[in-house]
Structure formats: C-alpha cells, structure tokens
PDB file of C-alpha atoms and ligand atoms in Angstrom:
ATOM      1  CA  MET A   1       0.000   0.000   0.000  1.00  0.00           C
ATOM      2  CA  GLN A   2       1.206   3.509  -0.770  1.00  0.00           C
ATOM      3  CA  TRP A   3       0.310   6.324   1.652  1.00  0.00           C
ATOM      4  CA  ARG A   4      -0.021   9.059  -0.987  1.00  0.00           C
ATOM      5  CA  GLY A   5      -3.626  10.298  -1.147  1.00  0.00           C
ATOM      6  CA  LYS A   6      -4.871   7.942   1.599  1.00  0.00           C
ATOM      7  CA  ASN A   7      -7.274   9.284   4.232  1.00  0.00           C
ATOM      8  CA  VAL A   8      -6.014   8.219   7.652  1.00  0.00           C
ATOM      9  CA  VAL A   9      -7.730   8.462  11.050  1.00  0.00           C
ATOM     10  CA  ILE A  10      -5.188   8.577  13.892  1.00  0.00           C
ATOM     11  CA  THR A  11      -6.386   8.425  17.508  1.00  0.00           C
ATOM     12  CA  GLY A  12      -4.089   9.755  20.230  1.00  0.00           C
ATOM     13  CA  ALA A  13      -2.431  12.104  17.747  1.00  0.00           C
ATOM     14  CA  SER A  14      -1.736  14.985  20.151  1.00  0.00           C
ATOM     15  CA  ARG A  15       1.659  13.697  21.338  1.00  0.00           C
ATOM     16  CA  GLY A  16       3.986  10.699  21.443  1.00  0.00           C
ATOM     17  CA  ILE A  17       3.722   7.971  18.824  1.00  0.00           C
ATOM     18  CA  GLY A  18       0.490   9.354  17.310  1.00  0.00           C
ATOM     19  CA  ARG A  19       2.061  12.768  16.741  1.00  0.00           C
ATOM     20  CA  SER A  20       5.195  11.264  15.165  1.00  0.00           C
ATOM     21  CA  LEU A  21       3.085   9.017  12.960  1.00  0.00           C
ATOM     22  CA  ALA A  22       1.010  11.992  11.756  1.00  0.00           C
ATOM     23  CA  LEU A  23       4.204  13.807  10.734  1.00  0.00           C
ATOM     24  CA  GLU A  24       5.682  10.708   9.069  1.00  0.00           C
ATOM     25  CA  LEU A  25       2.510  10.022   7.070  1.00  0.00           C
ATOM     26  CA  ALA A  26       2.204  13.686   6.081  1.00  0.00           C
ATOM     27  CA  ARG A  27       5.719  13.406   4.576  1.00  0.00           C
ATOM     28  CA  ARG A  28       4.529  10.330   2.671  1.00  0.00           C
ATOM     29  CA  GLY A  29       1.569  12.182   1.157  1.00  0.00           C
ATOM     30  CA  ALA A  30      -1.361  11.008   3.331  1.00  0.00           C
ATOM     31  CA  ARG A  31      -4.325  13.175   4.386  1.00  0.00           C
ATOM     32  CA  MET A  32      -5.553  12.831   7.921  1.00  0.00           C
ATOM     33  CA  ILE A  33      -8.064  13.186  10.695  1.00  0.00           C
ATOM     34  CA  LEU A  34      -6.286  13.674  14.007  1.00  0.00           C
ATOM     35  CA  THR A  35      -8.091  13.025  17.256  1.00  0.00           C
ATOM     36  CA  ALA A  36      -7.302  13.103  20.997  1.00  0.00           C
ATOM     37  CA  ARG A  37      -8.838  15.015  23.905  1.00  0.00           C
ATOM     38  CA  SER A  38      -6.598  18.111  23.930  1.00  0.00           C
ATOM     39  CA  ARG A  39      -7.495  20.421  21.050  1.00  0.00           C
ATOM     40  CA  PRO A  40      -4.579  22.913  21.424  1.00  0.00           C
ATOM     41  CA  GLU A  41      -1.994  20.102  21.145  1.00  0.00           C
ATOM     42  CA  LEU A  42      -3.850  18.591  18.181  1.00  0.00           C
ATOM     43  CA  GLU A  43      -3.957  21.991  16.456  1.00  0.00           C
ATOM     44  CA  SER A  44      -0.196  22.390  16.803  1.00  0.00           C
ATOM     45  CA  VAL A  45       0.362  18.920  15.287  1.00  0.00           C
ATOM     46  CA  ALA A  46      -2.071  19.825  12.477  1.00  0.00           C
ATOM     47  CA  GLU A  47      -0.147  23.025  11.806  1.00  0.00           C
ATOM     48  CA  LEU A  48       2.978  20.904  11.213  1.00  0.00           C
ATOM     49  CA  THR A  49       1.250  18.289   9.022  1.00  0.00           C
ATOM     50  CA  ARG A  50      -0.351  21.052   6.920  1.00  0.00           C
ATOM     51  CA  SER A  51       3.038  22.702   6.532  1.00  0.00           C
ATOM     52  CA  LEU A  52       4.184  19.360   5.077  1.00  0.00           C
ATOM     53  CA  GLY A  53       1.357  19.578   2.535  1.00  0.00           C
ATOM     54  CA  ALA A  54      -1.157  17.228   4.179  1.00  0.00           C
ATOM     55  CA  ASP A  55      -4.866  18.101   4.297  1.00  0.00           C
ATOM     56  CA  THR A  56      -5.613  17.714   7.997  1.00  0.00           C
ATOM     57  CA  VAL A  57      -8.838  17.767  10.009  1.00  0.00           C
ATOM     58  CA  VAL A  58      -8.842  17.947  13.810  1.00  0.00           C
ATOM     59  CA  VAL A  59     -11.597  16.507  15.993  1.00  0.00           C
ATOM     60  CA  ALA A  60     -11.154  16.735  19.780  1.00  0.00           C
ATOM     61  CA  SER A  61     -12.734  13.660  21.314  1.00  0.00           C
ATOM     62  CA  ASP A  62     -12.371  11.082  24.084  1.00  0.00           C
ATOM     63  CA  VAL A  63     -12.147   7.635  22.465  1.00  0.00           C
ATOM     64  CA  SER A  64     -14.017   6.127  25.398  1.00  0.00           C
ATOM     65  CA  ALA A  65     -17.085   8.347  24.837  1.00  0.00           C
ATOM     66  CA  ALA A  66     -20.100   6.616  23.308  1.00  0.00           C
ATOM     67  CA  ASP A  67     -20.309   8.720  20.133  1.00  0.00           C
ATOM     68  CA  SER A  68     -16.568   9.411  19.624  1.00  0.00           C
ATOM     69  CA  ALA A  69     -15.960   6.817  16.907  1.00  0.00           C
ATOM     70  CA  SER A  70     -19.036   7.636  14.838  1.00  0.00           C
ATOM     71  CA  GLU A  71     -18.319  11.403  15.019  1.00  0.00           C
ATOM     72  CA  VAL A  72     -14.653  11.082  14.045  1.00  0.00           C
ATOM     73  CA  VAL A  73     -15.252   8.600  11.212  1.00  0.00           C
ATOM     74  CA  ALA A  74     -18.159  10.719   9.932  1.00  0.00           C
ATOM     75  CA  ALA A  75     -15.842  13.758   9.927  1.00  0.00           C
ATOM     76  CA  ALA A  76     -13.296  11.787   7.862  1.00  0.00           C
ATOM     77  CA  ALA A  77     -15.966  10.727   5.383  1.00  0.00           C
ATOM     78  CA  GLY A  78     -17.554  14.203   5.235  1.00  0.00           C
ATOM     79  CA  GLN A  79     -14.490  16.443   5.187  1.00  0.00           C
ATOM     80  CA  LEU A  80     -11.878  14.293   3.449  1.00  0.00           C
ATOM     81  CA  GLY A  81     -14.273  12.274   1.301  1.00  0.00           C
ATOM     82  CA  GLY A  82     -13.619   8.873   2.873  1.00  0.00           C
ATOM     83  CA  VAL A  83     -11.473   6.800   5.180  1.00  0.00           C
ATOM     84  CA  ASP A  84      -8.816   4.325   4.020  1.00  0.00           C
ATOM     85  CA  VAL A  85      -6.782   3.670   7.153  1.00  0.00           C
ATOM     86  CA  LEU A  86      -7.690   3.613  10.848  1.00  0.00           C
ATOM     87  CA  VAL A  87      -4.892   3.820  13.427  1.00  0.00           C
ATOM     88  CA  ASN A  88      -6.042   2.886  16.933  1.00  0.00           C
ATOM     89  CA  ASN A  89      -3.156   4.451  18.809  1.00  0.00           C
ATOM     90  CA  ALA A  90      -4.724   6.244  21.821  1.00  0.00           C
ATOM     91  CA  GLY A  91      -3.870   4.336  24.971  1.00  0.00           C
ATOM     92  CA  VAL A  92      -3.309   4.691  28.687  1.00  0.00           C
ATOM     93  CA  GLY A  93      -1.056   2.732  31.040  1.00  0.00           C
ATOM     94  CA  LEU A  94      -1.816   1.337  34.476  1.00  0.00           C
ATOM     95  CA  ARG A  95       0.736   0.248  37.026  1.00  0.00           C
ATOM     96  CA  ALA A  96      -0.532  -1.763  40.002  1.00  0.00           C
ATOM     97  CA  SER A  97      -0.051  -5.245  41.349  1.00  0.00           C
ATOM     98  CA  VAL A  98      -3.101  -7.384  40.614  1.00  0.00           C
ATOM     99  CA  ASP A  99      -4.166  -7.422  44.275  1.00  0.00           C
ATOM    100  CA  GLN A 100      -4.137  -3.598  44.317  1.00  0.00           C
ATOM    101  CA  LEU A 101      -5.976  -3.026  41.011  1.00  0.00           C
ATOM    102  CA  ALA A 102      -8.642  -0.358  41.513  1.00  0.00           C
ATOM    103  CA  ARG A 103     -11.817  -1.191  39.642  1.00  0.00           C
ATOM    104  CA  ALA A 104     -12.210   2.383  38.358  1.00  0.00           C
ATOM    105  CA  ASP A 105      -8.665   2.343  36.892  1.00  0.00           C
ATOM    106  CA  LEU A 106      -9.229  -1.037  35.284  1.00  0.00           C
ATOM    107  CA  GLU A 107     -12.517   0.143  33.754  1.00  0.00           C
ATOM    108  CA  ARG A 108     -10.740   3.224  32.406  1.00  0.00           C
ATOM    109  CA  VAL A 109      -7.913   1.323  30.685  1.00  0.00           C
ATOM    110  CA  LEU A 110     -10.389  -1.173  29.261  1.00  0.00           C
ATOM    111  CA  ALA A 111     -12.522   1.666  27.909  1.00  0.00           C
ATOM    112  CA  VAL A 112      -9.582   3.476  26.277  1.00  0.00           C
ATOM    113  CA  ASN A 113      -7.362   0.550  25.195  1.00  0.00           C
ATOM    114  CA  LEU A 114      -9.972  -1.999  24.133  1.00  0.00           C
ATOM    115  CA  LEU A 115     -13.558  -0.715  23.910  1.00  0.00           C
ATOM    116  CA  GLY A 116     -12.468   2.491  22.138  1.00  0.00           C
ATOM    117  CA  PRO A 117     -10.605   0.612  19.375  1.00  0.00           C
ATOM    118  CA  ILE A 118     -13.549  -1.782  18.943  1.00  0.00           C
ATOM    119  CA  ALA A 119     -15.953   1.155  18.502  1.00  0.00           C
ATOM    120  CA  TYR A 120     -13.611   2.807  15.968  1.00  0.00           C
ATOM    121  CA  ILE A 121     -13.281  -0.454  14.032  1.00  0.00           C
ATOM    122  CA  GLN A 122     -17.054  -0.879  13.943  1.00  0.00           C
ATOM    123  CA  ALA A 123     -17.489   2.696  12.714  1.00  0.00           C
ATOM    124  CA  ALA A 124     -14.833   2.373   9.970  1.00  0.00           C
ATOM    125  CA  LEU A 125     -15.760  -1.097   8.671  1.00  0.00           C
ATOM    126  CA  PRO A 126     -18.866  -0.101   6.680  1.00  0.00           C
ATOM    127  CA  HIS A 127     -16.668   2.362   4.713  1.00  0.00           C
ATOM    128  CA  PHE A 128     -13.960  -0.252   4.168  1.00  0.00           C
ATOM    129  CA  ARG A 129     -16.499  -2.873   3.063  1.00  0.00           C
ATOM    130  CA  ARG A 130     -18.129  -0.487   0.590  1.00  0.00           C
ATOM    131  CA  GLN A 131     -14.801   0.292  -1.058  1.00  0.00           C
ATOM    132  CA  GLY A 132     -13.520  -3.298  -0.786  1.00  0.00           C
ATOM    133  CA  SER A 133     -10.286  -2.204   0.921  1.00  0.00           C
ATOM    134  CA  GLY A 134      -8.991  -0.714   4.133  1.00  0.00           C
ATOM    135  CA  LEU A 135      -6.267  -1.015   6.736  1.00  0.00           C
ATOM    136  CA  ILE A 136      -6.729  -1.164  10.503  1.00  0.00           C
ATOM    137  CA  ILE A 137      -3.582  -0.566  12.569  1.00  0.00           C
ATOM    138  CA  ASN A 138      -3.844  -1.404  16.263  1.00  0.00           C
ATOM    139  CA  LEU A 139      -1.127  -0.280  18.666  1.00  0.00           C
ATOM    140  CA  SER A 140      -0.519  -3.040  21.145  1.00  0.00           C
ATOM    141  CA  SER A 141       2.723  -3.625  23.051  1.00  0.00           C
ATOM    142  CA  LEU A 142       5.281  -6.277  23.939  1.00  0.00           C
ATOM    143  CA  ALA A 143       3.215  -6.243  27.151  1.00  0.00           C
ATOM    144  CA  GLY A 144       0.368  -7.598  25.007  1.00  0.00           C
ATOM    145  CA  LEU A 145       2.430 -10.697  24.215  1.00  0.00           C
ATOM    146  CA  MET A 146       3.964 -11.511  27.593  1.00  0.00           C
ATOM    147  CA  PRO A 147       3.112 -10.995  31.238  1.00  0.00           C
ATOM    148  CA  VAL A 148       4.751  -8.019  32.951  1.00  0.00           C
ATOM    149  CA  PRO A 149       4.414  -8.044  36.745  1.00  0.00           C
ATOM    150  CA  HIS A 150       2.793  -4.880  38.157  1.00  0.00           C
ATOM    151  CA  LEU A 151       1.307  -4.108  34.729  1.00  0.00           C
ATOM    152  CA  GLY A 152      -1.337  -6.874  34.843  1.00  0.00           C
ATOM    153  CA  GLY A 153      -4.319  -4.605  34.154  1.00  0.00           C
ATOM    154  CA  TYR A 154      -2.571  -2.889  31.219  1.00  0.00           C
ATOM    155  CA  CYS A 155      -1.271  -6.222  29.875  1.00  0.00           C
ATOM    156  CA  ALA A 156      -4.801  -7.634  30.013  1.00  0.00           C
ATOM    157  CA  THR A 157      -6.128  -4.837  27.780  1.00  0.00           C
ATOM    158  CA  LYS A 158      -3.299  -5.261  25.261  1.00  0.00           C
ATOM    159  CA  HIS A 159      -3.503  -9.083  25.265  1.00  0.00           C
ATOM    160  CA  ALA A 160      -7.223  -8.704  24.559  1.00  0.00           C
ATOM    161  CA  LEU A 161      -6.496  -6.259  21.727  1.00  0.00           C
ATOM    162  CA  VAL A 162      -4.008  -8.732  20.212  1.00  0.00           C
ATOM    163  CA  VAL A 163      -6.483 -11.623  20.198  1.00  0.00           C
ATOM    164  CA  LEU A 164      -9.321  -9.430  18.972  1.00  0.00           C
ATOM    165  CA  SER A 165      -7.162  -8.105  16.125  1.00  0.00           C
ATOM    166  CA  ARG A 166      -6.129 -11.599  15.048  1.00  0.00           C
ATOM    167  CA  CYS A 167      -9.772 -12.790  15.060  1.00  0.00           C
ATOM    168  CA  LEU A 168     -10.738  -9.717  13.039  1.00  0.00           C
ATOM    169  CA  ARG A 169      -7.894 -10.336  10.568  1.00  0.00           C
ATOM    170  CA  ALA A 170      -9.230 -13.834   9.913  1.00  0.00           C
ATOM    171  CA  GLU A 171     -12.801 -12.537   9.564  1.00  0.00           C
ATOM    172  CA  LEU A 172     -11.763  -9.859   7.034  1.00  0.00           C
ATOM    173  CA  ARG A 173      -9.187 -11.725   4.977  1.00  0.00           C
ATOM    174  CA  GLU A 174     -11.605 -12.368   2.112  1.00  0.00           C
ATOM    175  CA  ALA A 175     -12.939  -8.787   2.188  1.00  0.00           C
ATOM    176  CA  GLY A 176      -9.657  -7.130   1.178  1.00  0.00           C
ATOM    177  CA  ILE A 177      -9.357  -5.386   4.553  1.00  0.00           C
ATOM    178  CA  ARG A 178      -6.076  -5.765   6.432  1.00  0.00           C
ATOM    179  CA  VAL A 179      -5.424  -5.720  10.164  1.00  0.00           C
ATOM    180  CA  MET A 180      -1.947  -4.831  11.394  1.00  0.00           C
ATOM    181  CA  LEU A 181      -0.732  -5.199  14.981  1.00  0.00           C
ATOM    182  CA  VAL A 182       2.159  -3.125  16.303  1.00  0.00           C
ATOM    183  CA  HIS A 183       4.130  -4.414  19.311  1.00  0.00           C
ATOM    184  CA  PRO A 184       6.489  -1.701  20.590  1.00  0.00           C
ATOM    185  CA  GLY A 185       8.676  -2.170  23.651  1.00  0.00           C
ATOM    186  CA  ALA A 186       9.485   0.858  25.816  1.00  0.00           C
ATOM    187  CA  VAL A 187       9.154   4.069  23.790  1.00  0.00           C
ATOM    188  CA  ASP A 188      10.558   7.457  24.781  1.00  0.00           C
ATOM    189  CA  THR A 189       7.250   9.339  25.205  1.00  0.00           C
ATOM    190  CA  ASP A 190       5.292  10.807  28.134  1.00  0.00           C
ATOM    191  CA  PHE A 191       3.218   7.604  28.324  1.00  0.00           C
ATOM    192  CA  ARG A 192       4.499   6.597  31.769  1.00  0.00           C
ATOM    193  CA  HIS A 193       3.753  10.069  33.190  1.00  0.00           C
ATOM    194  CA  HIS A 194       0.115   9.846  32.058  1.00  0.00           C
ATOM    195  CA  SER A 195      -0.416   6.298  33.353  1.00  0.00           C
ATOM    196  CA  LEU A 196      -2.863   5.416  36.096  1.00  0.00           C
ATOM    197  CA  GLY A 197      -1.982   3.639  39.342  1.00  0.00           C
ATOM    198  CA  SER A 198       1.394   4.021  41.004  1.00  0.00           C
ATOM    199  CA  PRO A 199       4.337   5.799  39.333  1.00  0.00           C
ATOM    200  CA  PHE A 200       6.340   3.843  36.754  1.00  0.00           C
ATOM    201  CA  PRO A 201       9.985   3.108  37.550  1.00  0.00           C
ATOM    202  CA  SER A 202      12.305   4.587  34.945  1.00  0.00           C
ATOM    203  CA  VAL A 203      13.350   2.275  32.101  1.00  0.00           C
ATOM    204  CA  PRO A 204      17.041   2.376  31.133  1.00  0.00           C
ATOM    205  CA  GLY A 205      17.564   4.663  28.115  1.00  0.00           C
ATOM    206  CA  ARG A 206      19.222   1.947  26.054  1.00  0.00           C
ATOM    207  CA  SER A 207      16.005  -0.129  26.199  1.00  0.00           C
ATOM    208  CA  ARG A 208      13.870   2.653  24.725  1.00  0.00           C
ATOM    209  CA  VAL A 209      13.204   3.565  21.118  1.00  0.00           C
ATOM    210  CA  SER A 210      12.008   6.957  19.893  1.00  0.00           C
ATOM    211  CA  ALA A 211       8.440   7.704  18.793  1.00  0.00           C
ATOM    212  CA  GLU A 212       9.905   8.563  15.367  1.00  0.00           C
ATOM    213  CA  GLN A 213      11.383   5.047  15.060  1.00  0.00           C
ATOM    214  CA  VAL A 214       7.974   3.546  15.824  1.00  0.00           C
ATOM    215  CA  ALA A 215       6.315   5.827  13.261  1.00  0.00           C
ATOM    216  CA  VAL A 216       8.770   4.861  10.510  1.00  0.00           C
ATOM    217  CA  ALA A 217       8.379   1.157  11.365  1.00  0.00           C
ATOM    218  CA  ILE A 218       4.571   1.459  11.058  1.00  0.00           C
ATOM    219  CA  ALA A 219       4.706   3.434   7.804  1.00  0.00           C
ATOM    220  CA  ARG A 220       7.076   0.935   6.187  1.00  0.00           C
ATOM    221  CA  ALA A 221       5.229  -2.152   7.445  1.00  0.00           C
ATOM    222  CA  ALA A 222       1.985  -0.865   5.911  1.00  0.00           C
ATOM    223  CA  GLU A 223       3.774  -0.302   2.600  1.00  0.00           C
ATOM    224  CA  ASP A 224       5.210  -3.831   2.780  1.00  0.00           C
ATOM    225  CA  GLY A 225       1.837  -5.377   3.682  1.00  0.00           C
ATOM    226  CA  ARG A 226       3.032  -6.867   6.984  1.00  0.00           C
ATOM    227  CA  ASP A 227       0.577  -8.076   9.637  1.00  0.00           C
ATOM    228  CA  GLU A 228       2.675  -7.966  12.815  1.00  0.00           C
ATOM    229  CA  VAL A 229       5.218  -5.239  13.489  1.00  0.00           C
ATOM    230  CA  PHE A 230       8.148  -5.262  15.906  1.00  0.00           C
ATOM    231  CA  VAL A 231      10.045  -2.005  16.025  1.00  0.00           C
ATOM    232  CA  ARG A 232      13.478  -3.584  16.626  1.00  0.00           C
ATOM    233  CA  PRO A 233      14.535  -7.021  15.325  1.00  0.00           C
ATOM    234  CA  LEU A 234      15.885  -7.607  18.851  1.00  0.00           C
ATOM    235  CA  ASP A 235      12.324  -7.486  20.254  1.00  0.00           C
ATOM    236  CA  ARG A 236      11.406 -10.748  18.492  1.00  0.00           C
ATOM    237  CA  VAL A 237      14.472 -12.399  20.004  1.00  0.00           C
ATOM    238  CA  LEU A 238      13.666 -11.065  23.472  1.00  0.00           C
ATOM    239  CA  LEU A 239      10.111 -12.347  23.191  1.00  0.00           C
ATOM    240  CA  ALA A 240      11.187 -15.809  22.032  1.00  0.00           C
ATOM    241  CA  THR A 241      13.762 -16.015  24.840  1.00  0.00           C
ATOM    242  CA  ALA A 242      11.188 -14.850  27.383  1.00  0.00           C
ATOM    243  CA  ARG A 243       8.843 -17.633  26.254  1.00  0.00           C
ATOM    244  CA  LEU A 244      11.581 -20.253  26.542  1.00  0.00           C
ATOM    245  CA  LEU A 245      12.672 -19.112  30.004  1.00  0.00           C
ATOM    246  CA  PRO A 246       9.491 -17.970  31.787  1.00  0.00           C
ATOM    247  CA  ARG A 247      10.846 -18.041  35.347  1.00  0.00           C
ATOM    248  CA  ARG A 248      13.935 -16.046  34.441  1.00  0.00           C
ATOM    249  CA  ARG A 249      11.710 -13.626  32.480  1.00  0.00           C
ATOM    250  CA  ASP A 250       9.463 -13.139  35.526  1.00  0.00           C
ATOM    251  CA  ARG A 251      12.462 -12.489  37.821  1.00  0.00           C
ATOM    252  CA  ILE A 252      13.986  -9.916  35.447  1.00  0.00           C
ATOM    253  CA  LEU A 253      10.715  -8.099  34.788  1.00  0.00           C
ATOM    254  CA  LEU A 254       9.792  -8.140  38.465  1.00  0.00           C
ATOM    255  CA  ARG A 255      13.137  -6.508  39.297  1.00  0.00           C
ATOM    256  CA  ARG A 256      12.460  -3.825  36.684  1.00  0.00           C
ATOM    257  CA  TYR A 257       8.755  -3.123  37.184  1.00  0.00           C
ATOM    258  CA  GLY A 258       8.467  -3.990  40.888  1.00  0.00           C
ATOM    259  CA  ARG A 259      10.767  -1.134  41.886  1.00  0.00           C
ATOM    260  CA  THR A 260       9.352   2.001  43.471  1.00  0.00           C
ATOM    261  CA  GLY A 261       8.681   4.566  40.757  1.00  0.00           C
ATOM    262  CA  VAL A 262       9.012   8.336  40.809  1.00  0.00           C
ATOM    263  CA  ARG A 263       6.390  10.821  39.665  1.00  0.00           C
ATOM    264  CA  PRO A 264       7.799  13.265  37.079  1.00  0.00           C
TER     265      PRO A 264
HETATM  266  O1  NJP B 301       1.585   7.551  24.787  1.00  0.00           O
HETATM  267  P1  NJP B 301       1.329   9.091  25.145  1.00  0.00           P
HETATM  268  P2  NJP B 301       2.388   6.862  23.559  1.00  0.00           P
HETATM  269  N1  NJP B 301      -9.272   9.641  24.310  1.00  0.00           N
HETATM  270  O2  NJP B 301       0.802   9.081  26.537  1.00  0.00           O
HETATM  271  C1  NJP B 301      -4.251  10.083  23.732  1.00  0.00           C
HETATM  272  C2  NJP B 301       1.281   2.122  23.185  1.00  0.00           C
HETATM  273  N2  NJP B 301       2.597   1.799  23.750  1.00  0.00           N
HETATM  274  O3  NJP B 301       2.402   7.733  22.395  1.00  0.00           O
HETATM  275  O4  NJP B 301      -6.254  12.748  24.955  1.00  0.00           O
HETATM  276  C3  NJP B 301      -8.557  10.108  23.269  1.00  0.00           C
HETATM  277  O5  NJP B 301       2.526   9.904  24.836  1.00  0.00           O
HETATM  278  C4  NJP B 301      -3.404  11.219  24.287  1.00  0.00           C
HETATM  279  O6  NJP B 301      -3.973  12.492  24.008  1.00  0.00           O
HETATM  280  P3  NJP B 301      -4.893  13.346  25.045  1.00  0.00           P
HETATM  281  C5  NJP B 301       0.332   2.729  24.167  1.00  0.00           C
HETATM  282  O7  NJP B 301      -0.359   1.761  24.930  1.00  0.00           O
HETATM  283  C6  NJP B 301       3.389   2.767  24.291  1.00  0.00           C
HETATM  284  O8  NJP B 301       3.662   6.345  24.093  1.00  0.00           O
HETATM  285  O9  NJP B 301      -4.840  14.719  24.462  1.00  0.00           O
HETATM  286  N3  NJP B 301      -7.218  10.143  23.256  1.00  0.00           N
HETATM  287  C7  NJP B 301      -2.141  11.087  23.466  1.00  0.00           C
HETATM  288  O10 NJP B 301      -2.291  11.731  22.229  1.00  0.00           O
HETATM  289  C8  NJP B 301      -0.604   3.496  23.255  1.00  0.00           C
HETATM  290  O11 NJP B 301      -1.628   2.668  22.792  1.00  0.00           O
HETATM  291  C9  NJP B 301       4.617   2.402  24.841  1.00  0.00           C
HETATM  292  O12 NJP B 301      -4.286  13.230  26.400  1.00  0.00           O
HETATM  293  C10 NJP B 301      -6.585   9.705  24.345  1.00  0.00           C
HETATM  294  C11 NJP B 301      -2.027   9.596  23.261  1.00  0.00           C
HETATM  295  O13 NJP B 301      -3.325   9.029  23.463  1.00  0.00           O
HETATM  296  C12 NJP B 301       0.287   3.914  22.095  1.00  0.00           C
HETATM  297  O14 NJP B 301       1.441   3.073  22.149  1.00  0.00           O
HETATM  298  C13 NJP B 301       5.024   1.087  24.829  1.00  0.00           C
HETATM  299  C14 NJP B 301      -7.245   9.203  25.471  1.00  0.00           C
HETATM  300  C15 NJP B 301      -1.088   8.950  24.247  1.00  0.00           C
HETATM  301  O15 NJP B 301       0.163   9.511  24.116  1.00  0.00           O
HETATM  302  C16 NJP B 301       0.711   5.361  22.132  1.00  0.00           C
HETATM  303  O16 NJP B 301       1.434   5.598  23.335  1.00  0.00           O
HETATM  304  C17 NJP B 301       4.191   0.149  24.283  1.00  0.00           C
HETATM  305  C18 NJP B 301      -8.648   9.186  25.417  1.00  0.00           C
HETATM  306  N4  NJP B 301      -9.378   8.741  26.452  1.00  0.00           N
HETATM  307  C19 NJP B 301       2.981   0.511  23.751  1.00  0.00           C
HETATM  308  N5  NJP B 301      -6.330   8.848  26.394  1.00  0.00           N
HETATM  309  C20 NJP B 301       5.551   3.387  25.490  1.00  0.00           C
HETATM  310  N6  NJP B 301       5.362   4.687  25.318  1.00  0.00           N
HETATM  311  O17 NJP B 301       6.526   2.979  26.163  1.00  0.00           O
HETATM  312  C21 NJP B 301      -5.132   9.116  25.872  1.00  0.00           C
HETATM  313  O18 NJP B 301       4.599  -1.120  24.286  1.00  0.00           O
HETATM  314  N7  NJP B 301      -5.274   9.634  24.646  1.00  0.00           N
END
C-alpha cells in the first residue's frame, strides 16, 4: 500500500507515537483526521502536518465516549471524502499489582485501550467494506504478548487487543481489509507520566526507542503489507527467549517493574 492520497484516522495524535506518525505520514503524502482530547496540542500537530502539505482535520474527542468513533469517522468521510486507514493508537497505562488493582482504573484502561478501538473499528468497517479495501492498525505492546508483573491490568487490555485483532484479521481476509498489529517495547514518550496507578519506575535509556522510530516502522510495514510489526529485530528475540525461560523472564521483569517509581 502507498500512503499518498490515503485518508487516515489517527487516535491519540496529540503527542507521542500518534504525533510522530502523523508527521511521518504527512511526509509520505497522506491526508488525515487527528483526534485526541486536547485540542490545542492537536492543532499544533495539524499546523505541522499542513506545513508538510497534508490536508488535515482535527476533531477533539475522548475515544471512550459513546459517540466518539461515529463522530470522528463521519468527519473523515464528510471532510476528506472517505477513510482508508484507521490507526487505533490512543492508549493509557496502568501500574498496580493485581491485588491492588482499583476497579475504576481497570474500567478506564479497558474503555480506552480496548472498547475504544472496537468502537472505531465498527465505525470504519462499513466504509472499508463499501470500497472493498482498508487497513486497521492497532497499537498493542510487547506487554500484550507476555506478562509483565505490576502491569497486569494494562497487559490484560493489550492481550485482549491482540487476540481481537487476530480474530478480526481472519474474519476480514476475504474482504480485502487488512489488520496490522504493532508491538512496541518501551518508547521514549510521556506515556508513563500519564499512566494510572502508582508511578512507573524509569526504564534504562538503552532499552527505549524513539516515537519517530515507531512511526517509521509502522509506515514501512503498511507499505510492505506486513501483519505484525516489531520495532526492533531484537524485540522478536527477546520475546522468544522470554517464552523459553518464563521463570527467568518473571524475575527480570519483576526486578524492573516492581521497583518504586518516581512521579515526574
Ligand atoms: O503515549 P502518550 P504513547 N481519548 O501518553 C491520547 C502504546 N505503547 O504515544 O487525549 C482520546 O505519549 C493522548 O492524548 P490526550 C500505548 O499503549 C506505548 O507512548 O490529548 N485520546 C495522546 O495523544 C498506546 O496505545 C509504549 O491526552 C486519548 C495519546 O493518546 C500507544 O502506544 C510502549 C485518550 C497517548 O500519548 C501510544 O502511546 C508500548 C482518550 N481517552 C505501547 N487517552 C511506550 N510509550 O513505552 C489518551 O509497548 N489519549
């Protein structure tokens, strides 16, 4: 798939990975609808994408709100003339041991990380089916493929998104609609500072990738028609090793994520 001329909906586009992806896709000739809750931050991203030549529409919305998906997808159809790609990127973290999980926090991460993407998919699918093509890109995490102690609630939402996306991929294979899953590791964004629960411990710099690296990996994977995206080749190796040595994996991750964190 080529990005030039494609109409792309990006959720969580006000900062972090969503912002970098908007800029990367603008450089590749896409047109876009950017959504997140904070309008001023979205407007400043839109100013940059427009300066790169991309038609850009901004809709401030909370992905967990009942009518968010239908409003944003309708805006894409009405103002850009259609929707070709949906990127479910908006997400929120949650750090708490399972015995300390607050129900309200768990409901919030489920609403943003799982129910929001499902609503957006359901709103976009009629457009994709009519045109006989479309691409859904769901941002999961390495934490959606393996258990991370003290991130159980977050992992549960991302594991669910992984399984849902793979079911959807099978359901849509004959319809010409693709489903891509992205599995980043730690990314250098403000994600940890916006997470619910207790503060995240810092992750060593060498383990993190930049939001720009994630954006380029997504853009290229869509062009290459890949289904599952790891940002670094090393991540696949880490995952395979973690599966082979589960007790060692648990000890290492517990040391890293069980530490006391610091609020920014
Ligand atoms: O996070 P951050 P990232 N309704 O916090 C928006 C996954 N991931 O870019 O609403 C609508 O910088 C928020 O905007 P605003 C992660 O799970 C990350 O790092 O204005 N939008 C902002 O634009 C997530 O799915 C890491 O506050 C909502 C954006 O979402 C994706 O990558 C590792 C919203 C979040 O920007 C992007 O994360 C990994 C709502 N209710 C997976 N709530 C990592 N960073 O280490 C939030 O494996 N947003």
